[in-house]
Amino acid sequence: MRGLGELEAAVMDVLWSSPEPPHRVRDVLEELTPQRKLAYTTVMTVLDNLHRKGWVQREMDGRAYRYRPSATREEVTARALRDLLDASGDVETVLLHFARSVSERESAVLRDALGEAPDGVDGR
């Protein structure tokens, strides 16, 4: 999945923040209208582009599509972090710098997650 433009990110935020997916174009437009003046066709084009890029899935409902995120915000963020690590050229050093920057709570979450490593991998 490629990066998002400003309006694409706002649309994804609506989809991620709502407890009732999937959404029609009009639903997304209504959520965005208080912050922006947008045309229905603009939101429809953005959702179509997000579908083409793999960010959203859509299903036909009568004569209109309903859209839902292809992945959670957390999954997308984790993939972005993975991409940054892969692009760094020195994953180990980046991880060490990151580990030194985390809070005690974040450190505990990481330790717990590593303790549950799959295939018997020792997380220490």
Coordinates of C-alpha atoms in Angstrom, one line a residue:
M1 CA 0.0 0.0 0.0
R2 CA 1.4 3.3 -1.0
G3 CA 1.2 6.5 1.1
L4 CA -1.8 8.7 1.5
G5 CA -2.5 12.3 0.5
E6 CA -4.2 14.7 3.0
L7 CA -7.7 14.1 1.9
E8 CA -7.1 10.3 1.6
A9 CA -5.8 10.3 5.2
A10 CA -8.9 12.2 6.3
V11 CA -11.2 9.7 4.6
M12 CA -9.3 6.8 6.1
D13 CA -9.6 8.4 9.5
V14 CA -13.4 8.5 9.1
L15 CA -13.4 4.8 8.1
W16 CA -11.1 3.8 11.0
S17 CA -12.9 5.9 13.6
S18 CA -16.4 4.7 12.9
P19 CA -17.8 1.7 14.7
E20 CA -20.3 0.9 11.9
P21 CA -18.5 -0.1 8.7
P22 CA -19.0 -0.4 5.8
H23 CA -19.8 3.2 4.7
R24 CA -21.4 4.7 1.6
V25 CA -19.8 7.7 0.0
R26 CA -22.6 9.9 1.5
D27 CA -21.7 8.6 5.0
V28 CA -18.1 9.6 4.6
L29 CA -19.1 13.0 3.1
E30 CA -21.3 13.8 6.1
E31 CA -18.5 13.0 8.5
L32 CA -16.0 15.2 6.6
T33 CA -18.4 18.1 5.9
P34 CA -18.1 19.9 9.3
Q35 CA -14.3 20.3 8.6
R36 CA -14.3 20.8 4.8
K37 CA -16.5 21.8 1.9
L38 CA -16.4 18.8 -0.4
A39 CA -18.4 17.6 -3.3
Y40 CA -19.9 14.1 -3.3
T41 CA -18.0 13.3 -6.5
T42 CA -14.7 14.3 -4.8
V43 CA -15.2 11.8 -1.9
M44 CA -16.4 9.2 -4.4
T45 CA -13.1 9.7 -6.4
V46 CA -11.0 9.5 -3.2
L47 CA -12.7 6.3 -2.2
D48 CA -12.2 4.8 -5.6
N49 CA -8.5 5.7 -5.5
L50 CA -8.2 4.2 -2.0
H51 CA -9.8 1.0 -3.4
R52 CA -7.4 1.0 -6.3
K53 CA -4.4 1.4 -4.0
G54 CA -5.6 -1.4 -1.7
W55 CA -6.5 0.7 1.3
V56 CA -10.2 -0.1 1.2
Q57 CA -12.4 -2.9 0.2
R58 CA -15.8 -2.3 -1.3
E59 CA -19.0 -4.2 -1.8
M60 CA -22.1 -3.4 -3.9
D61 CA -25.2 -2.5 -1.9
G62 CA -28.0 -1.8 -4.4
R63 CA -26.6 0.8 -6.8
A64 CA -23.9 2.1 -4.5
Y65 CA -20.7 0.7 -3.0
R66 CA -20.0 0.4 0.7
Y67 CA -16.4 0.8 1.8
R68 CA -14.4 -0.6 4.7
P69 CA -10.7 -0.4 5.5
S70 CA -8.6 -3.3 4.3
A71 CA -6.5 -3.2 7.5
T72 CA -6.8 -1.5 10.9
R73 CA -4.9 1.7 11.6
E74 CA -2.6 -0.3 13.9
E75 CA -1.8 -2.8 11.2
V76 CA -1.0 -0.1 8.7
T77 CA 1.2 1.7 11.2
A78 CA 3.1 -1.5 12.0
R79 CA 3.7 -2.0 8.2
A80 CA 5.0 1.5 7.9
L81 CA 7.4 0.9 10.8
R82 CA 8.5 -2.3 9.1
D83 CA 9.1 -0.4 5.8
L84 CA 11.2 2.2 7.7
L85 CA 13.3 -0.5 9.4
D86 CA 13.9 -2.2 6.1
A87 CA 14.9 1.0 4.4
S88 CA 17.2 2.1 7.2
G89 CA 20.2 0.0 6.1
D90 CA 21.0 -0.9 9.7
V91 CA 18.0 -2.5 11.4
E92 CA 19.8 -3.4 14.5
T93 CA 21.1 0.1 15.2
V94 CA 17.7 1.6 14.5
L95 CA 16.0 -0.9 16.9
L96 CA 18.5 -0.1 19.6
H97 CA 17.9 3.7 19.3
F98 CA 14.2 3.0 19.3
A99 CA 14.4 0.7 22.4
R100 CA 16.2 3.5 24.3
S101 CA 13.4 6.0 23.4
V102 CA 10.4 4.0 24.6
S103 CA 8.5 4.6 27.9
E104 CA 8.4 2.1 30.7
R105 CA 4.9 1.0 29.7
E106 CA 5.9 0.6 26.0
S107 CA 9.0 -1.4 27.2
A108 CA 6.7 -3.7 29.2
V109 CA 4.4 -4.2 26.2
L110 CA 7.4 -5.1 24.0
R111 CA 8.8 -7.5 26.6
D112 CA 5.5 -9.2 27.0
A113 CA 5.1 -9.5 23.2
L114 CA 8.7 -10.9 22.8
G115 CA 8.0 -13.4 25.6
E116 CA 5.2 -14.8 23.4
A117 CA 7.5 -15.2 20.3
P118 CA 6.3 -18.0 18.0
D119 CA 8.1 -21.2 17.2
G120 CA 10.0 -21.3 20.5
V121 CA 12.1 -18.2 19.7
D122 CA 13.5 -16.8 22.9
G123 CA 12.5 -13.2 23.3
R124 CA 15.3 -12.2 25.6

